[in-house]
mmCIF file of C-alpha atoms and ligand atoms in Angstrom:
data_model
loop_
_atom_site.group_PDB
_atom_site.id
_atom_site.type_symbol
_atom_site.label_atom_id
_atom_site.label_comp_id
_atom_site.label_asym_id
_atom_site.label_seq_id
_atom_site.Cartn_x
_atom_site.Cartn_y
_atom_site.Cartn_z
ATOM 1 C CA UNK T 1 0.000 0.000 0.000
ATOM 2 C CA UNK T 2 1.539 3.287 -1.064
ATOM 3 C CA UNK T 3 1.910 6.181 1.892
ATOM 4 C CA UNK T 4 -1.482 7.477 1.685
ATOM 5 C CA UNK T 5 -3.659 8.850 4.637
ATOM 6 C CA UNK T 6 -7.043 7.111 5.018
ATOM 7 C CA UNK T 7 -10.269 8.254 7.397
ATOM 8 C CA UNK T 8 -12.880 6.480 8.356
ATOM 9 C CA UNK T 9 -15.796 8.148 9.322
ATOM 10 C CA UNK T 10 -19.236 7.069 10.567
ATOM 11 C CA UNK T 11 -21.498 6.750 13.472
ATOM 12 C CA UNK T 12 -20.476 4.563 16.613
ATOM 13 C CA UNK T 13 -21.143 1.082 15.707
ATOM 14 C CA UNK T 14 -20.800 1.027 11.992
ATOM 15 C CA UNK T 15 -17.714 -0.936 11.850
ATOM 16 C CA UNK T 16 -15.240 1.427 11.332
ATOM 17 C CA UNK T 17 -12.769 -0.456 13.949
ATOM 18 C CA UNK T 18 -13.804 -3.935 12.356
ATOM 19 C CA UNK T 19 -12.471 -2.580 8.936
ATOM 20 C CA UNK T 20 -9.292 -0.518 10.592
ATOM 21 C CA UNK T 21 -7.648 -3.840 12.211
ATOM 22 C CA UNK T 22 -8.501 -5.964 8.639
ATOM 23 C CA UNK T 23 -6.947 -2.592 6.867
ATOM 24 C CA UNK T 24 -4.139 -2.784 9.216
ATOM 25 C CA UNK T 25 -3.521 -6.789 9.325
ATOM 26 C CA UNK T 26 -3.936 -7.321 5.578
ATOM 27 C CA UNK T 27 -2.903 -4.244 3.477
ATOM 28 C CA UNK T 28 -0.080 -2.562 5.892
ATOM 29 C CA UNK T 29 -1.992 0.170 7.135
ATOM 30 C CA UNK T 30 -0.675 1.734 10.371
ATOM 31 C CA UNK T 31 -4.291 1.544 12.618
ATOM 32 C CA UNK T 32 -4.610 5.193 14.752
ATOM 33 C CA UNK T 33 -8.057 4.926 16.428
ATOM 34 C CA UNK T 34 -8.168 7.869 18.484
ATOM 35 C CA UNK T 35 -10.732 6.118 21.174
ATOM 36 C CA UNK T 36 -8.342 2.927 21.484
ATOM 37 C CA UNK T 37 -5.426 5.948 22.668
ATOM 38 C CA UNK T 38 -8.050 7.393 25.056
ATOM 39 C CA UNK T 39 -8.779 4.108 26.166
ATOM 40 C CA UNK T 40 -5.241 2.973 26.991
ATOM 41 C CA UNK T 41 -4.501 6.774 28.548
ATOM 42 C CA UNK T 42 -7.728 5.877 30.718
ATOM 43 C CA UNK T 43 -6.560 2.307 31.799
ATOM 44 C CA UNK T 44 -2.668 3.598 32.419
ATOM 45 C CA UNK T 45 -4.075 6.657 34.252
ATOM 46 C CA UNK T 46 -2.157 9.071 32.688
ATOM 47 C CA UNK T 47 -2.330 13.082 32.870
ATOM 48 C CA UNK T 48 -4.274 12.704 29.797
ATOM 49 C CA UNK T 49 -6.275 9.673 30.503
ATOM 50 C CA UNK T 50 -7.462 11.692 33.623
ATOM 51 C CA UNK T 51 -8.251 14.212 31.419
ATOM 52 C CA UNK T 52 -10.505 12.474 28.799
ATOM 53 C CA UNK T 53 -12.204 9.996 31.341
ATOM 54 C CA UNK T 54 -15.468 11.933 31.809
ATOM 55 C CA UNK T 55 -15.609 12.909 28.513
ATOM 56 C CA UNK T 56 -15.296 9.555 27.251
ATOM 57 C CA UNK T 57 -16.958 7.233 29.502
ATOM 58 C CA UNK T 58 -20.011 9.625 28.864
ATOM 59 C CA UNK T 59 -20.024 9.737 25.237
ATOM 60 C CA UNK T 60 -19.327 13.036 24.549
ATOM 61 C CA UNK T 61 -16.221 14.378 22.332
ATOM 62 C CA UNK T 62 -12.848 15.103 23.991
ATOM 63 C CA UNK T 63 -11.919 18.557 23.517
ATOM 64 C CA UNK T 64 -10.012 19.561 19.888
ATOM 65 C CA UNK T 65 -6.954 20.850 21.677
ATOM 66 C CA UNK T 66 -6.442 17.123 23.524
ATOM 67 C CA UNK T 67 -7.016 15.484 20.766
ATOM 68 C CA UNK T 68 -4.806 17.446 18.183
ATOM 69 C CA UNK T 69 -1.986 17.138 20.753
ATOM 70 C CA UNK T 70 -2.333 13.147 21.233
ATOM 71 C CA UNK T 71 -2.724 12.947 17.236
ATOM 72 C CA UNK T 72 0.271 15.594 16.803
ATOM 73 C CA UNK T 73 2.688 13.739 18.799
ATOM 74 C CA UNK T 74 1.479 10.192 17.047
ATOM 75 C CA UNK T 75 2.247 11.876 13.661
ATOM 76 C CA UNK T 76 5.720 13.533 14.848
ATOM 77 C CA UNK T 77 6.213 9.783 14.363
ATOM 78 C CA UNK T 78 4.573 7.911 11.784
ATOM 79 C CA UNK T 79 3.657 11.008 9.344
ATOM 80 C CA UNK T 80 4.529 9.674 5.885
ATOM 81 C CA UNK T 81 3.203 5.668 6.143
ATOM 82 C CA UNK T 82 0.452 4.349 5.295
ATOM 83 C CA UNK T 83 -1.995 5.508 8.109
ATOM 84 C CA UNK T 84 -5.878 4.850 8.599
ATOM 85 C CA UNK T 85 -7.456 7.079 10.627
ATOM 86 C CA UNK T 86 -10.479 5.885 12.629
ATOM 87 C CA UNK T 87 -12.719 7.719 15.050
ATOM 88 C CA UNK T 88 -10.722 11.207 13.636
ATOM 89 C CA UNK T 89 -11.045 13.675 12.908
ATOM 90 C CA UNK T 90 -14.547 14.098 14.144
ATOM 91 C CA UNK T 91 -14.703 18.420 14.266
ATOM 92 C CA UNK T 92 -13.952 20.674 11.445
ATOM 93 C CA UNK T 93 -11.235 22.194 13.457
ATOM 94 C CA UNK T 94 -9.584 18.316 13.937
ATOM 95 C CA UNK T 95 -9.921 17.998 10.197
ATOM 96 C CA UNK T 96 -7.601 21.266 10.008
ATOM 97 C CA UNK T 97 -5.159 20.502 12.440
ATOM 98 C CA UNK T 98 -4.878 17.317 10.548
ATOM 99 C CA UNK T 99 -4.271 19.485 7.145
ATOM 100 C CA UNK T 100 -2.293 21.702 8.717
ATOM 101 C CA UNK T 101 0.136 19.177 10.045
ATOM 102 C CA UNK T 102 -0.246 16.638 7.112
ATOM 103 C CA UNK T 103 0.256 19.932 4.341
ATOM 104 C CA UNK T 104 3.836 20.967 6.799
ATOM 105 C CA UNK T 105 5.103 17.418 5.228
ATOM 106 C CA UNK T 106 3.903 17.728 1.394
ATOM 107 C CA UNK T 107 1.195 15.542 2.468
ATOM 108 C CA UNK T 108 -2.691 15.338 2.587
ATOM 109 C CA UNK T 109 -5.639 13.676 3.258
ATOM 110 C CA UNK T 110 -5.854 11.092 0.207
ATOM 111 C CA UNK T 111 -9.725 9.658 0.736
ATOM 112 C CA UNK T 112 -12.441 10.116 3.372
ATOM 113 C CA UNK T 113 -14.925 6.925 3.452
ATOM 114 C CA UNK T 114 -18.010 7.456 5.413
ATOM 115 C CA UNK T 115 -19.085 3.828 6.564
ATOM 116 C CA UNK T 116 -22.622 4.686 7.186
ATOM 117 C CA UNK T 117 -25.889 2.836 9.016
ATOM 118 C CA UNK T 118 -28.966 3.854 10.898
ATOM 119 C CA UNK T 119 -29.297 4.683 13.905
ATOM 120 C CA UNK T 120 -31.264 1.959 15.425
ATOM 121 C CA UNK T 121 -29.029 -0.604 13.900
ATOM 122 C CA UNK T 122 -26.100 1.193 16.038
ATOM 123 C CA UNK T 123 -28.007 0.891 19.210
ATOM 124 C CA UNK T 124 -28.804 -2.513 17.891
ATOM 125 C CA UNK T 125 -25.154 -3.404 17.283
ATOM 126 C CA UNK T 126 -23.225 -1.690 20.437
ATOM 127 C CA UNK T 127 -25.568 -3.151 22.915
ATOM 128 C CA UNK T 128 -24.510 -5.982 22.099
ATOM 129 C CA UNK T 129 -20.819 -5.296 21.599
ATOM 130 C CA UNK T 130 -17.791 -6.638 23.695
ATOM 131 C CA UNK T 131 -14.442 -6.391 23.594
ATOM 132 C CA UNK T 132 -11.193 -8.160 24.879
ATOM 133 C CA UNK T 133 -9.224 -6.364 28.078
ATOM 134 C CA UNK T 134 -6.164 -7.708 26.906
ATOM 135 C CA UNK T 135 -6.020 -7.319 22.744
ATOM 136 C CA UNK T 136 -9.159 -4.984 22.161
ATOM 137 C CA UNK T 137 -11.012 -7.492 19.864
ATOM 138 C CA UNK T 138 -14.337 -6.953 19.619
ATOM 139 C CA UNK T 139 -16.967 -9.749 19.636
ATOM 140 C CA UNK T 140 -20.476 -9.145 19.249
ATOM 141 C CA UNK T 141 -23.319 -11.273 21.053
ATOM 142 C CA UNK T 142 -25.139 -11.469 17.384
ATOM 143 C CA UNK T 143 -23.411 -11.594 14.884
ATOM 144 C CA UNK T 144 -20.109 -12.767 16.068
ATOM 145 C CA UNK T 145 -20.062 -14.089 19.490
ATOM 146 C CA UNK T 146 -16.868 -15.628 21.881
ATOM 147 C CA UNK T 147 -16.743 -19.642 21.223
ATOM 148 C CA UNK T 148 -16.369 -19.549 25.184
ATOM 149 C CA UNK T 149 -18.705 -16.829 27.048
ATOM 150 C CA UNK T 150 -17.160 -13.610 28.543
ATOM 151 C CA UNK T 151 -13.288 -14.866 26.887
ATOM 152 C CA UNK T 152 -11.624 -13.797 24.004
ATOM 153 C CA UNK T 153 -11.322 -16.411 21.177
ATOM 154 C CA UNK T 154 -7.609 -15.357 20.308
ATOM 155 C CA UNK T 155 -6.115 -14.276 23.433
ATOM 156 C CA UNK T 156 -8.071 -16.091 26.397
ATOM 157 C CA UNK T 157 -8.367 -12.501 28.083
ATOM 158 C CA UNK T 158 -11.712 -11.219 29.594
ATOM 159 C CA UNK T 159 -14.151 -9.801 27.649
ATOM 160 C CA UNK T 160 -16.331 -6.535 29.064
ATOM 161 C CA UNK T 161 -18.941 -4.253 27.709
ATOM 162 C CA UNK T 162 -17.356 -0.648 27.462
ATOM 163 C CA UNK T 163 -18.971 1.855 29.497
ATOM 164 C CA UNK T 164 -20.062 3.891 27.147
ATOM 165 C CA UNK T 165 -22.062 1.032 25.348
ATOM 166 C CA UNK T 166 -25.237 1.427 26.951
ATOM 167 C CA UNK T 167 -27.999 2.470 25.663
ATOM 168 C CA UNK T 168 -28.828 6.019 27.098
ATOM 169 C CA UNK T 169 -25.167 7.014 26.225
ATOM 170 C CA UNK T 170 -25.181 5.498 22.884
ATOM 171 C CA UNK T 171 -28.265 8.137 22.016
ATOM 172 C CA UNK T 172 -26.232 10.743 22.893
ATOM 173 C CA UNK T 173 -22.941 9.340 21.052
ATOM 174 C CA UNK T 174 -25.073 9.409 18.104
ATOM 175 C CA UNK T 175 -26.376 12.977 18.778
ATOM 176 C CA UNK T 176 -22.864 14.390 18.800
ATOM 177 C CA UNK T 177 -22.223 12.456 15.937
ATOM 178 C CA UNK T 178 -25.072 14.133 14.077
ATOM 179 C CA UNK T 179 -24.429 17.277 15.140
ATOM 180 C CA UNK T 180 -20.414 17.574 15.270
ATOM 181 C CA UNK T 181 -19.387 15.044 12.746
ATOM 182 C CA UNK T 182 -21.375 15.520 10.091
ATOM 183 C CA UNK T 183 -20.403 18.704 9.164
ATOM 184 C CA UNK T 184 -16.794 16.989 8.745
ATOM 185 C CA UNK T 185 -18.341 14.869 5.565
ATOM 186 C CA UNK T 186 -19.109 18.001 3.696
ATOM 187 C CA UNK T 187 -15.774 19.456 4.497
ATOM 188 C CA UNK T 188 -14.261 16.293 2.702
ATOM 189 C CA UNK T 189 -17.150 15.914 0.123
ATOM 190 C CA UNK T 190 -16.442 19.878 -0.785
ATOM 191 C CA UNK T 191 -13.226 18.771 -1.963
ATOM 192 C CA UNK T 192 -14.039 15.857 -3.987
ATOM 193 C CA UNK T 193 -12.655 13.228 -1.000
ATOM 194 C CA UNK T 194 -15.489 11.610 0.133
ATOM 195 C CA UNK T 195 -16.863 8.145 -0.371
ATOM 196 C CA UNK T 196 -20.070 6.269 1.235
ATOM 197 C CA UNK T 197 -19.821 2.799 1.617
ATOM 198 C CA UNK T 198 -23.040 1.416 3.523
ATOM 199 C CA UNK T 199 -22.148 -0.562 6.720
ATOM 200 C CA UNK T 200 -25.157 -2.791 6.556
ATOM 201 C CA UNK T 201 -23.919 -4.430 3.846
ATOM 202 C CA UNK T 202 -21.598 -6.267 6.145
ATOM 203 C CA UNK T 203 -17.816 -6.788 7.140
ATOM 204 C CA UNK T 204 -16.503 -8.707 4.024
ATOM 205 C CA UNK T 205 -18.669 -6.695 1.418
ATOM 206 C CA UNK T 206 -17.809 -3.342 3.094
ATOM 207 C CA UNK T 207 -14.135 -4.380 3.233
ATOM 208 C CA UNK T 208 -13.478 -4.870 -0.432
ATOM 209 C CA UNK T 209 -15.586 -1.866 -1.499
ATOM 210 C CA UNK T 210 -13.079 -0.113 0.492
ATOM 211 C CA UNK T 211 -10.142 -1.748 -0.839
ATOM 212 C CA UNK T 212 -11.635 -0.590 -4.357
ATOM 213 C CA UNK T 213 -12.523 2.653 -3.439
ATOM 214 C CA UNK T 214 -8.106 3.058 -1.912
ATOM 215 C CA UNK T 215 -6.950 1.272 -5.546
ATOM 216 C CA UNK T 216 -8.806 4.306 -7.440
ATOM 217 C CA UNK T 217 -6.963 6.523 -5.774
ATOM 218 C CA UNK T 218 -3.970 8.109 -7.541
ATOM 219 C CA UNK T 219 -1.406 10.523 -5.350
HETATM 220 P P1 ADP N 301 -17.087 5.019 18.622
HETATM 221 O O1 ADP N 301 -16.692 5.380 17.238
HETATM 222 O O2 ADP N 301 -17.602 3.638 18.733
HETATM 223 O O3 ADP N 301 -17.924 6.058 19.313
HETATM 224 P P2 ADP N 301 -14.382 5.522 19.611
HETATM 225 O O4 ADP N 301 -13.586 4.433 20.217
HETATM 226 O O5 ADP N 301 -13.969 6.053 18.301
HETATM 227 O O6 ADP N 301 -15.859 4.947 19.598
HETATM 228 O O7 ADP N 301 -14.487 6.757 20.625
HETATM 229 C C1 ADP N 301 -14.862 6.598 21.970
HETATM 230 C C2 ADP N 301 -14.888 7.956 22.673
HETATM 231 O O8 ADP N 301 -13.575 8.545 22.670
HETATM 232 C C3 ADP N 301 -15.777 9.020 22.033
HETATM 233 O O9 ADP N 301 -17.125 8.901 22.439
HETATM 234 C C4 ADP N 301 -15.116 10.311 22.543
HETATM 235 O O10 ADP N 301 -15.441 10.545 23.895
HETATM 236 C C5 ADP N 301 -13.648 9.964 22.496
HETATM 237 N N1 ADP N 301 -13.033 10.307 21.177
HETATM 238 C C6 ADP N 301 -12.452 9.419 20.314
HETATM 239 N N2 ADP N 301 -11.994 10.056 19.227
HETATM 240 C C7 ADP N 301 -12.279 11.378 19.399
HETATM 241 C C8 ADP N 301 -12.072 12.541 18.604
HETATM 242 N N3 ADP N 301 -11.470 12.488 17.407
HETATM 243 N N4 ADP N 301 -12.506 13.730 19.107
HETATM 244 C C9 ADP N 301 -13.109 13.810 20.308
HETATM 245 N N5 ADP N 301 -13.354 12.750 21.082
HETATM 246 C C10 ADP N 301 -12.938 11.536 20.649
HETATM 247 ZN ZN1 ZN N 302 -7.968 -10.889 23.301
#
């Protein structure tokens, strides 16, 4: 896979994450999901997991600056492979910072795919979502459930429902997702970058449309 930078964009629950870690495993794609960083600042209780924790745990968006500085200092590293974006940027003023930074190194945003579904489908899928302590797999109760209950298929770690998978905070994930991230897909569809893929379609079907829609790209 040539050095291009990726997004995926949807609402919680549409697979995005699913898609990243196939991305990742398959075509070389370095996976940067900002909620997995949160997640792991959270668990090692760091001066910025602190910060996030009530932010994320409740479903609403960490502020710009915090994540621009986590996203900054993952790019002071890795600007220039072949990265996939996932859960970012989800504000116009991330999807600046992200040209900004990106434009500093003769690079840009190459494609924005919107991996779309409904809304009761998401509460329909993250209810019944779970995911591994120790590798961050995610299993779903439906559609893909554990072989043993409560433990993870590859790694034999514990699996838990995040806290922000219930359903009360899920309705307000997908608020701020209507009302904050949105605008983000005409910002990329103004300049020609966005594609919609729909996420009902399922995993395999939505995974090669994507790999189609990255092959069409020329840099
Ligand atoms: P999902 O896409 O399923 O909502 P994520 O793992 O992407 O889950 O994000 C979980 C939480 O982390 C969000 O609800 C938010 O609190 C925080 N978060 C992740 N990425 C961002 C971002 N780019 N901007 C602001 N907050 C973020
Ligand atoms: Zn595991």
């Amino acid at each position: 896979m040539k050095a291009m930078n990726l997004i995926l964009i949807g609402p919680p629950g549409s697979g995005k994450g699913t898609q990243a870690e196939l991305l990742r495993e398959k075509n070389g794609f370095v996976h940067y999901s900002t909620g997995e960083v949160f997640r792991d600042h959270i668990r090692r209780k760091t001066a910025t997991g602190v910060k996030v924790e009530g932010y994320v745990t409740s479903g609403k968006l960490v502020p710009d600056d915090v994540v621009l500085e986590v996203v900054n200092a993952f790019l002071a590293e890795n600007v220039g492979k072949p990265i996939l974006f996932d859960g970012f940027p989800r504000t116009i003023p991330q999807a600046e910072g992200l040209d900004k930074v990106l434009g500093a190194n003769s690079l840009k945003v190459d494609l924005a795919v919107l991996v779309d579904l409904a809304d009761d489908e998401v509460v329909k899928r993250l209810t019944a979502r779970r995911q591994c302590r120790s590798c961050s797999k995610i299993f779903n109760l439906t559609f893909k459930p554990p072989k043993k209950d409560g433990v993870c298929d590859d790694c034999g770690g514990e699996l838990y429902q995040r806290k922000d998978d219930t359903e009360s905070v899920i309705r307000d994930r997908l608020n701020t997702y209507h009302q904050q991230t949105e605008p983000v897909l005409d910002y990329y569809s103004a300049q020609d970058k966005l594609q919609r893929i729909e996420g009902a379609m399922g995993r395999d079907r939505v995974y090669e449309e994507i790999l189609r829609l990255t092959g069409a790209v020329s840099s």
